[in-house]
CSV table of C-alpha atoms and ligand atoms in Angstrom, one decimal:
chain,number,residue,atom,x,y,z
C,608,MET,CA,8.2,18.5,15.4
C,609,ASP,CA,10.8,20.3,13.4
C,610,HIS,CA,9.0,19.8,9.5
C,611,LYS,CA,11.6,21.3,7.8
C,612,VAL,CA,10.6,19.5,5.0
C,613,PHE,CA,7.3,18.1,3.7
C,614,ASN,CA,7.7,14.3,2.7
C,615,PHE,CA,4.9,13.8,-0.2
C,616,SER,CA,7.3,10.6,-2.0
C,617,ALA,CA,5.1,7.9,-2.6
C,618,GLY,CA,7.0,5.1,-0.6
C,619,PRO,CA,9.6,4.8,1.0
C,620,ALA,CA,7.0,7.8,2.7
C,621,VAL,CA,6.8,9.2,6.0
C,622,LEU,CA,6.5,7.2,9.1
C,623,PRO,CA,5.0,8.7,11.9
C,624,HIS,CA,7.2,10.9,13.8
C,625,ALA,CA,6.0,9.7,16.9
C,626,VAL,CA,6.9,6.2,15.2
C,627,LEU,CA,10.6,7.6,15.1
C,628,GLU,CA,10.7,9.2,18.3
C,629,LYS,CA,9.7,5.5,19.6
C,630,ALA,CA,12.4,3.5,17.6
C,631,GLN,CA,15.0,6.1,18.8
C,632,SER,CA,14.2,6.2,22.1
C,633,GLU,CA,14.8,2.5,22.2
C,634,LEU,CA,17.3,2.0,19.6
C,635,LEU,CA,20.0,1.2,21.6
C,636,SER,CA,18.1,-1.5,24.2
C,637,LEU,CA,14.9,-2.0,23.4
C,638,HIS,CA,12.6,-2.3,26.4
C,639,GLY,CA,15.9,-1.8,28.8
C,640,ILE,CA,17.6,-4.9,27.4
C,641,GLY,CA,21.1,-3.4,26.6
C,642,MET,CA,20.6,-4.4,23.1
C,643,SER,CA,18.5,-3.6,19.9
C,644,VAL,CA,16.0,-5.1,18.2
C,645,MET,CA,18.2,-5.4,15.2
C,646,GLU,CA,20.3,-7.4,17.5
C,647,ILE,CA,18.1,-9.9,19.2
C,648,SER,CA,17.5,-13.0,18.1
C,649,HIS,CA,14.2,-13.6,16.5
C,650,ARG,CA,13.6,-16.5,18.3
C,651,SER,CA,14.0,-15.0,21.7
C,652,HIS,CA,11.1,-14.5,23.5
C,653,HIS,CA,11.6,-10.6,23.1
C,654,PHE,CA,11.0,-10.8,19.5
C,655,GLU,CA,7.9,-13.3,20.1
C,656,ALA,CA,6.3,-10.4,21.8
C,657,ILE,CA,6.6,-8.1,18.7
C,658,LEU,CA,5.4,-10.3,16.3
C,659,ALA,CA,2.5,-10.8,18.0
C,660,ALA,CA,2.0,-7.1,18.4
C,661,ALA,CA,2.3,-6.6,14.8
C,662,ARG,CA,-0.1,-9.4,13.8
C,663,ASP,CA,-2.6,-8.3,16.6
C,664,GLY,CA,-2.4,-4.8,16.0
C,665,LEU,CA,-2.6,-5.6,12.1
C,666,ARG,CA,-6.1,-7.9,13.2
C,667,GLU,CA,-7.3,-5.4,15.4
C,668,LEU,CA,-7.1,-2.3,12.4
C,669,LEU,CA,-7.9,-4.0,9.8
C,670,ASN,CA,-10.2,-6.6,11.9
C,671,VAL,CA,-9.0,-9.6,9.9
C,672,PRO,CA,-11.0,-12.9,11.5
C,673,GLN,CA,-9.6,-15.3,13.5
C,674,ASN,CA,-10.2,-18.2,10.1
C,675,TYR,CA,-7.3,-15.3,8.2
C,676,GLN,CA,-3.0,-15.5,8.9
C,677,ILE,CA,-2.0,-12.2,9.2
C,678,LEU,CA,1.9,-13.0,7.8
C,679,PHE,CA,5.0,-10.7,7.1
C,680,LEU,CA,7.2,-11.9,4.3
C,681,GLN,CA,10.3,-10.5,1.8
C,682,GLY,CA,10.7,-10.2,-1.4
C,683,GLY,CA,8.7,-6.9,-1.3
C,684,ALA,CA,4.9,-6.1,-2.4
C,685,SER,CA,6.8,-7.7,-6.3
C,686,LEU,CA,7.4,-10.8,-4.7
C,687,GLN,CA,3.7,-11.3,-4.3
C,688,PHE,CA,3.0,-10.6,-8.5
C,689,SER,CA,4.7,-13.9,-8.7
C,690,MET,CA,4.0,-16.1,-5.0
C,691,VAL,CA,0.5,-15.2,-5.8
C,692,PRO,CA,0.5,-18.0,-9.2
C,693,ILE,CA,2.9,-19.9,-8.4
C,694,ASN,CA,0.1,-20.8,-5.3
C,695,PHE,CA,-2.9,-20.8,-7.1
C,696,LEU,CA,-2.2,-20.7,-11.1
C,697,ALA,CA,-2.2,-24.5,-11.8
C,698,LYS,CA,-0.8,-25.1,-15.8
C,699,ASP,CA,-4.1,-26.0,-16.5
C,700,GLY,CA,-6.1,-23.1,-14.2
C,701,SER,CA,-6.6,-20.0,-15.4
C,702,ALA,CA,-6.8,-16.7,-13.8
C,703,ASP,CA,-8.5,-13.4,-14.2
C,704,TYR,CA,-6.7,-9.7,-13.8
C,705,VAL,CA,-8.3,-6.7,-13.6
C,706,ILE,CA,-5.9,-4.0,-14.5
C,707,THR,CA,-6.0,-0.4,-14.1
C,708,GLY,CA,-2.1,0.9,-13.8
C,709,ALA,CA,1.2,0.1,-14.0
C,710,TRP,CA,1.1,-2.2,-11.0
C,711,GLY,CA,-1.6,-4.6,-12.4
C,712,GLU,CA,0.0,-4.8,-15.0
C,713,LYS,CA,2.9,-6.3,-13.5
C,714,ALA,CA,1.8,-8.4,-12.2
C,715,LEU,CA,-0.3,-10.5,-14.5
C,716,ILE,CA,3.3,-10.3,-17.2
C,717,GLU,CA,4.0,-12.6,-13.8
C,718,ALA,CA,0.9,-14.4,-13.6
C,719,LYS,CA,1.5,-15.2,-17.2
C,720,ARG,CA,5.0,-17.4,-16.3
C,721,CYS,CA,3.0,-19.7,-14.4
C,722,GLY,CA,-0.5,-20.3,-16.5
C,723,HIS,CA,-3.0,-18.9,-17.8
C,724,ALA,CA,-3.6,-15.6,-17.3
C,725,GLU,CA,-6.0,-12.8,-18.9
C,726,ALA,CA,-6.6,-9.2,-18.4
C,727,VAL,CA,-10.4,-9.2,-18.3
C,728,TYR,CA,-10.5,-5.6,-17.2
C,729,SER,CA,-8.1,-3.0,-18.7
C,730,THR,CA,-8.4,0.4,-18.6
C,731,ALA,CA,-4.8,0.8,-20.0
C,732,GLY,CA,-6.8,2.0,-23.4
C,733,SER,CA,-7.7,5.4,-21.8
C,734,GLY,CA,-4.1,5.7,-19.8
C,735,TYR,CA,-5.8,4.5,-16.4
C,736,ARG,CA,-8.0,7.4,-15.0
C,737,SER,CA,-10.4,5.3,-13.8
C,738,VAL,CA,-11.5,1.8,-12.0
C,739,PRO,CA,-14.6,0.1,-12.6
C,740,SER,CA,-17.7,0.9,-10.4
C,741,ASP,CA,-19.2,-1.6,-8.4
C,742,GLY,CA,-20.7,-4.6,-9.4
C,743,GLU,CA,-19.8,-4.1,-13.2
C,744,ILE,CA,-17.4,-6.2,-13.8
C,745,ALA,CA,-17.6,-10.5,-12.4
C,746,ALA,CA,-15.0,-13.1,-11.8
C,747,ARG,CA,-15.0,-16.1,-14.7
C,748,PRO,CA,-16.6,-18.8,-12.5
C,749,ASP,CA,-13.9,-21.0,-13.1
C,750,ALA,CA,-11.4,-18.6,-12.6
C,751,ALA,CA,-8.7,-19.6,-10.0
C,752,TYR,CA,-8.9,-16.4,-8.6
C,753,ILE,CA,-9.2,-12.6,-9.9
C,754,HIS,CA,-6.6,-10.3,-8.6
C,755,TYR,CA,-7.2,-6.3,-8.7
C,756,THR,CA,-4.9,-3.6,-7.2
C,757,SER,CA,-6.6,-1.5,-4.8
C,758,ASN,CA,-4.7,2.0,-5.6
C,759,GLU,CA,-3.1,2.5,-8.2
C,760,THR,CA,0.0,4.6,-6.6
C,761,ILE,CA,1.8,6.0,-10.0
C,762,GLU,CA,-1.8,7.1,-12.0
C,763,GLY,CA,-3.2,7.8,-8.5
C,764,VAL,CA,-7.0,5.6,-9.4
C,765,GLU,CA,-8.7,4.1,-6.2
C,766,PHE,CA,-11.4,1.0,-5.7
C,767,ASP,CA,-14.1,3.0,-3.4
C,768,HIS,CA,-15.3,-1.0,-3.2
C,769,ASP,CA,-14.3,-3.6,-2.3
C,770,LEU,CA,-14.0,-5.4,-4.8
C,771,ASP,CA,-17.2,-8.5,-5.5
C,772,GLY,CA,-15.3,-12.3,-7.0
C,773,GLY,CA,-18.9,-14.3,-6.2
C,774,ASN,CA,-17.4,-17.8,-5.6
C,775,VAL,CA,-14.4,-17.0,-7.4
C,776,PRO,CA,-11.3,-15.7,-4.7
C,777,VAL,CA,-10.2,-12.5,-4.5
C,778,VAL,CA,-7.2,-11.1,-4.3
C,779,CYS,CA,-5.5,-7.7,-3.6
C,780,ASP,CA,-2.7,-6.0,-3.9
C,781,ALA,CA,-3.5,-3.0,-1.1
C,782,SER,CA,0.4,-1.7,-1.0
C,783,SER,CA,-0.7,1.6,-1.4
C,784,ASN,CA,-3.9,1.9,1.2
C,785,ILE,CA,-3.8,-0.5,3.2
C,786,LEU,CA,-4.6,0.9,6.7
C,787,SER,CA,-6.3,4.1,5.6
C,788,LYS,CA,-9.8,2.9,4.8
C,789,PRO,CA,-11.8,0.6,6.4
C,790,ILE,CA,-12.3,-2.6,4.6
C,791,ASP,CA,-14.7,-5.7,4.8
C,792,VAL,CA,-11.3,-8.8,5.1
C,793,GLU,CA,-14.0,-11.7,4.5
C,794,LYS,CA,-14.4,-10.0,0.4
C,795,TYR,CA,-10.9,-11.2,0.2
C,796,ALA,CA,-8.7,-15.0,-0.3
C,797,LEU,CA,-5.6,-13.2,0.1
C,798,ILE,CA,-4.3,-9.4,0.5
C,799,TYR,CA,-0.9,-8.3,0.5
C,800,ALA,CA,1.5,-5.0,1.0
C,801,GLY,CA,4.4,-3.7,0.8
C,802,ALA,CA,5.0,-2.2,4.0
C,803,GLN,CA,6.8,1.3,2.9
C,804,LYS,CA,3.6,3.1,2.7
C,805,ASN,CA,1.4,3.4,5.3
C,806,LEU,CA,2.7,0.5,7.9
C,807,GLY,CA,6.5,1.2,8.0
C,808,PRO,CA,9.6,0.6,6.5
C,809,SER,CA,10.2,-1.2,2.9
C,810,GLY,CA,11.4,-5.0,3.4
C,811,VAL,CA,8.7,-6.3,4.8
C,812,THR,CA,5.6,-7.3,3.2
C,813,VAL,CA,2.2,-8.2,5.1
C,814,VAL,CA,0.0,-11.2,3.7
C,815,ILE,CA,-3.7,-11.7,5.3
C,816,ILE,CA,-4.6,-15.2,3.5
C,817,ARG,CA,-7.8,-17.6,4.1
C,818,ASP,CA,-6.8,-20.5,6.0
C,819,ASP,CA,-9.2,-22.4,3.5
C,820,MET,CA,-7.1,-20.4,0.6
C,821,LEU,CA,-3.4,-22.3,2.6
C,822,GLU,CA,-5.0,-25.7,2.4
C,823,ARG,CA,-5.2,-24.9,-1.9
C,824,VAL,CA,-1.2,-25.0,-1.6
C,825,PRO,CA,0.7,-27.4,-4.0
C,826,ALA,CA,2.7,-30.1,-2.2
C,827,GLY,CA,6.3,-29.9,-3.4
C,828,GLN,CA,6.4,-26.2,-3.2
C,829,HIS,CA,9.1,-24.3,-2.9
C,830,SER,CA,9.9,-23.3,1.5
C,831,LEU,CA,9.7,-19.3,0.9
C,832,LEU,CA,7.7,-19.8,-1.7
C,833,ASP,CA,4.9,-21.6,0.1
C,834,TYR,CA,2.4,-19.7,1.9
C,835,ARG,CA,1.3,-22.2,3.8
C,836,LYS,CA,4.7,-23.3,5.6
C,837,ILE,CA,5.1,-19.9,6.5
C,838,ALA,CA,1.9,-19.6,7.5
C,839,GLU,CA,2.6,-23.1,9.5
C,840,ASN,CA,6.0,-21.9,10.7
C,841,ASP,CA,4.8,-18.3,12.2
C,842,SER,CA,6.0,-16.7,9.3
C,843,MET,CA,9.7,-17.6,10.8
C,844,LEU,CA,10.5,-20.7,8.5
C,845,ASN,CA,14.1,-18.7,8.5
C,846,THR,CA,15.4,-15.5,9.5
C,847,PRO,CA,12.6,-12.0,9.0
C,848,ASN,CA,13.1,-8.8,9.1
C,849,THR,CA,12.6,-8.4,12.5
C,850,TRP,CA,13.5,-4.2,12.8
C,851,GLY,CA,10.8,-4.3,9.6
C,852,ILE,CA,8.3,-5.6,12.0
C,853,TYR,CA,9.1,-4.3,15.0
C,854,ILE,CA,8.2,-0.5,13.3
C,855,ILE,CA,5.2,-2.1,11.8
C,856,SER,CA,4.6,-3.4,15.3
C,857,LEU,CA,4.4,0.8,17.1
C,858,VAL,CA,3.0,1.3,13.5
C,859,CYS,CA,-0.3,0.1,14.9
C,860,GLU,CA,0.3,1.3,17.8
C,861,TRP,CA,0.4,5.2,16.8
C,862,MET,CA,-2.8,4.2,15.0
C,863,ARG,CA,-4.4,2.6,17.9
C,864,SER,CA,-3.9,6.3,19.4
C,865,GLN,CA,-5.2,8.2,16.2
C,866,GLY,CA,-8.4,6.4,16.7
C,867,GLY,CA,-7.7,3.4,14.8
C,868,VAL,CA,-8.2,3.4,10.6
C,869,GLN,CA,-11.7,5.4,10.8
C,870,ALA,CA,-10.5,8.5,12.4
C,871,ILE,CA,-8.1,8.0,10.2
C,872,THR,CA,-10.2,7.9,7.1
C,873,HIS,CA,-11.7,11.1,8.1
C,874,ARG,CA,-8.5,12.9,8.3
C,875,ASN,CA,-7.6,11.1,4.7
C,876,GLU,CA,-10.5,12.6,3.0
C,877,ALA,CA,-10.3,16.1,4.8
C,878,LYS,CA,-6.0,16.0,3.3
C,879,ALA,CA,-8.0,14.5,-0.1
C,880,SER,CA,-10.6,16.7,-0.8
C,881,LEU,CA,-7.8,19.8,0.0
C,882,LEU,CA,-5.8,19.5,-3.1
C,883,TYR,CA,-8.1,17.9,-5.5
C,884,GLU,CA,-9.9,21.2,-4.5
C,885,ALA,CA,-7.2,23.1,-5.2
C,886,ILE,CA,-6.8,21.6,-8.7
C,887,ASP,CA,-10.4,21.9,-9.6
C,888,GLY,CA,-10.2,25.5,-9.1
C,889,SER,CA,-7.4,26.3,-10.7
C,890,ASP,CA,-9.4,27.4,-13.8
C,891,GLY,CA,-7.8,24.1,-16.0
C,892,PHE,CA,-4.3,25.3,-14.5
C,893,TYR,CA,-3.6,22.3,-12.9
C,894,SER,CA,-5.4,18.9,-14.6
C,895,GLY,CA,-5.7,15.8,-12.8
C,896,HIS,CA,-4.7,12.9,-14.3
C,897,ALA,CA,-7.9,10.3,-12.7
C,898,ASP,CA,-10.9,10.8,-13.7
C,899,PRO,CA,-13.0,12.4,-10.0
C,900,ALA,CA,-14.5,9.0,-8.9
C,901,ALA,CA,-12.0,6.9,-9.6
C,902,ARG,CA,-9.2,9.3,-7.0
C,903,SER,CA,-7.2,8.3,-5.1
C,904,LYS,CA,-6.7,9.9,-1.5
C,905,MET,CA,-3.0,8.4,-1.4
C,906,ASN,CA,-1.5,10.0,-4.9
C,907,VAL,CA,-2.9,12.2,-6.1
C,908,THR,CA,-1.6,12.6,-9.6
C,909,PHE,CA,-1.8,16.4,-12.1
C,910,ARG,CA,-0.1,18.2,-14.5
C,911,LEU,CA,0.8,21.2,-15.6
C,912,PRO,CA,0.6,23.5,-18.7
C,913,SER,CA,4.1,22.0,-20.2
C,914,GLU,CA,6.7,19.6,-18.6
C,915,VAL,CA,9.2,22.5,-18.4
C,916,LEU,CA,6.4,24.2,-15.7
C,917,GLU,CA,6.0,20.9,-14.3
C,918,ALA,CA,9.7,21.2,-13.4
C,919,GLU,CA,9.7,24.2,-12.2
C,920,PHE,CA,7.1,23.4,-10.0
C,921,CYS,CA,9.2,20.4,-8.5
C,922,GLY,CA,11.9,23.3,-8.1
C,923,ASP,CA,10.3,26.1,-6.2
C,924,ALA,CA,8.0,23.1,-3.8
C,925,ALA,CA,11.7,21.8,-3.2
C,926,THR,CA,13.2,25.0,-2.1
C,927,LEU,CA,9.8,25.5,0.6
C,928,GLY,CA,10.2,22.2,1.7
C,929,LEU,CA,8.0,20.2,-0.2
C,930,GLU,CA,9.5,17.7,-1.3
C,931,GLY,CA,9.1,14.6,-3.4
C,932,LEU,CA,6.2,15.4,-5.7
C,933,LYS,CA,7.5,14.4,-9.2
C,934,GLY,CA,5.7,12.5,-10.6
C,935,HIS,CA,7.2,8.9,-11.6
C,936,ARG,CA,9.2,8.7,-15.2
C,937,SER,CA,6.8,6.3,-16.8
C,938,VAL,CA,3.2,9.7,-16.5
C,939,GLY,CA,5.5,12.4,-15.7
C,940,GLY,CA,3.1,15.1,-14.1
C,941,ILE,CA,2.9,15.9,-10.1
C,942,ARG,CA,2.5,12.8,-8.1
C,943,ALA,CA,1.6,13.6,-4.1
C,944,SER,CA,1.8,10.3,-2.1
C,945,ILE,CA,-0.6,11.7,1.2
C,946,TYR,CA,-0.7,9.2,2.9
C,947,ASN,CA,-1.9,8.1,6.5
C,948,ALA,CA,1.3,9.5,8.4
C,949,PHE,CA,1.2,12.7,6.1
C,950,PRO,CA,0.3,15.5,7.9
C,951,LYS,CA,-2.4,17.9,7.4
C,952,GLU,CA,-0.3,21.2,7.7
C,953,GLY,CA,2.0,19.8,4.7
C,954,VAL,CA,-1.1,19.2,1.9
C,955,GLU,CA,-2.4,23.1,3.2
C,956,ARG,CA,1.5,24.7,2.2
C,957,LEU,CA,1.2,22.3,-1.1
C,958,VAL,CA,-2.5,24.0,-1.6
C,959,GLU,CA,-0.8,27.8,-0.7
C,960,PHE,CA,2.1,27.1,-2.6
C,961,MET,CA,-0.2,25.7,-5.9
C,962,LYS,CA,-2.4,28.8,-6.0
C,963,ASP,CA,0.6,31.4,-6.3
C,964,PHE,CA,2.5,29.5,-8.9
C,965,ALA,CA,-0.2,29.0,-10.5
C,966,ASP,CA,-1.4,32.9,-10.2
C,967,ARG,CA,2.7,33.3,-10.7
C,968,ASN,CA,2.4,30.7,-14.2
C,969,GLY,CA,-0.9,30.9,-15.1
O,2313,PMP,N1,2.0,-2.3,-6.1
O,2313,PMP,C1,1.8,-1.6,-6.0
O,2313,PMP,C2,0.4,-0.9,-6.0
O,2313,PMP,C3,3.2,-0.6,-5.4
O,2313,PMP,O1,2.8,1.1,-5.2
O,2313,PMP,C4,4.7,-1.3,-5.7
O,2313,PMP,C5,5.5,0.1,-4.9
O,2313,PMP,N2,5.1,1.3,-5.4
O,2313,PMP,C6,4.9,-2.3,-5.5
O,2313,PMP,C7,3.5,-3.3,-6.1
O,2313,PMP,C8,5.6,-2.5,-5.3
O,2313,PMP,O2,6.3,-3.0,-4.5
O,2313,PMP,P1,7.8,-3.4,-3.9
O,2313,PMP,O3,9.0,-2.4,-4.8
O,2313,PMP,O4,7.3,-3.5,-2.7
O,2313,PMP,O5,7.9,-4.6,-4.5
C-alpha cells in the first residue's frame, strides 16, 4: 500500500486497506450481480446475506451468546445516550452513571431528561485521568442500570476490566474500543458502539442487547426508538444503512484473516506500548494525560510544554504524512488514535518524529 499518510484521526478513522480494496472491487457490481451494494433493496436476498455476515461476524469475533441480539441502528452512539434511558429508565426509577470523560457526561445529560439519573462515580474533579479499579464501584441495588464508557475517546482513558454491576444491568458505550480486545459479553445487558472507529464507517451503530432487556421495553414506544421492535424486525424496521453494514461485514472478514480479536489485541498492545514508552522516555518533554493504570490503547493523549509547541508539532507531523494528531478541541494537546486498522509502521514513524521533535525543541 502507498502509505503517504498515516491517519491518526479519532473517528471516522482509518479502515483496513484490504477492506477498502475489496469494497472498491465490488463497488460497481456486488458479487457479479451488476448493481452496487448501495443500489440493491435491503429486502433482497443479496442484502440479507450481507446483514447475516455482519451479524454472524460480530457474534463470532466477540463471542456473543445466543441470548443476545445484535442490532444495526442509525443516529450514532449519541442516539443511544437517549434510547437507553427512554427504554429502561422509568419516570419513578433511577439509573447510575460512571463518568470518566466527556462522552459519559453527555450520556448522563440525556438520561436526566427521562428520569432520575446520577453520577455515582466521576473523575471530573481530577480532569478525567483515571478509571475505577476492578470492584471499586458497586451499582445501587435498585438502579435500573449502570452505564459506563469503556474507553473515553477524548481524554484517552480506558477500563482494563468489564465493569461488574452485580444484579444491576450493565450498559456500556464501547464506541472506541469495541473489537480491540476480548470482552466478557455475559457481564453486560447492553453494549453499543458507533461504527466509525473499529467497525466501519459512520452512520451505523451496533447494539448488542440481552433478550431479557427487550422484555423491559415499555409498551407504546415510538417504533424507531424501540429496541424490541427493532430486534423483532431484524434491524430492518426501516431502511438500514446498507453500505455501513456491508463494510462492517468486510471488517469482520478482515479481523478473522488477522487472527481474530486475540491477535489484534497483541498488536494493539504493542502499538500503544511504543507510544507510551516514547512519552515516558522523553524526560518530561511529553506528558501523558491519563494515569498509567488507565491509559487507553486506542487513543493516546499527551501534552507538550506549550500550546505553541503543540501547534508546531502537529504542523511538522503533517508535513511528514502523520495526520490527525491534534487533540480534541475541548482538551487540547495531542491525540494519536491507533485503532485496530492503524498500522504499526505508522506508530513507529510517529515515535521517530517525537524523538526528533523533542531533540530540536527540548
Ligand atoms: N461515545 C464515544 C466513546 C465516542 O467516542 C463517540 C464519538 N467519538 C460517541 C459516543 C458519539 O458518537 P456519534 O458521533 O456516533 O454519535
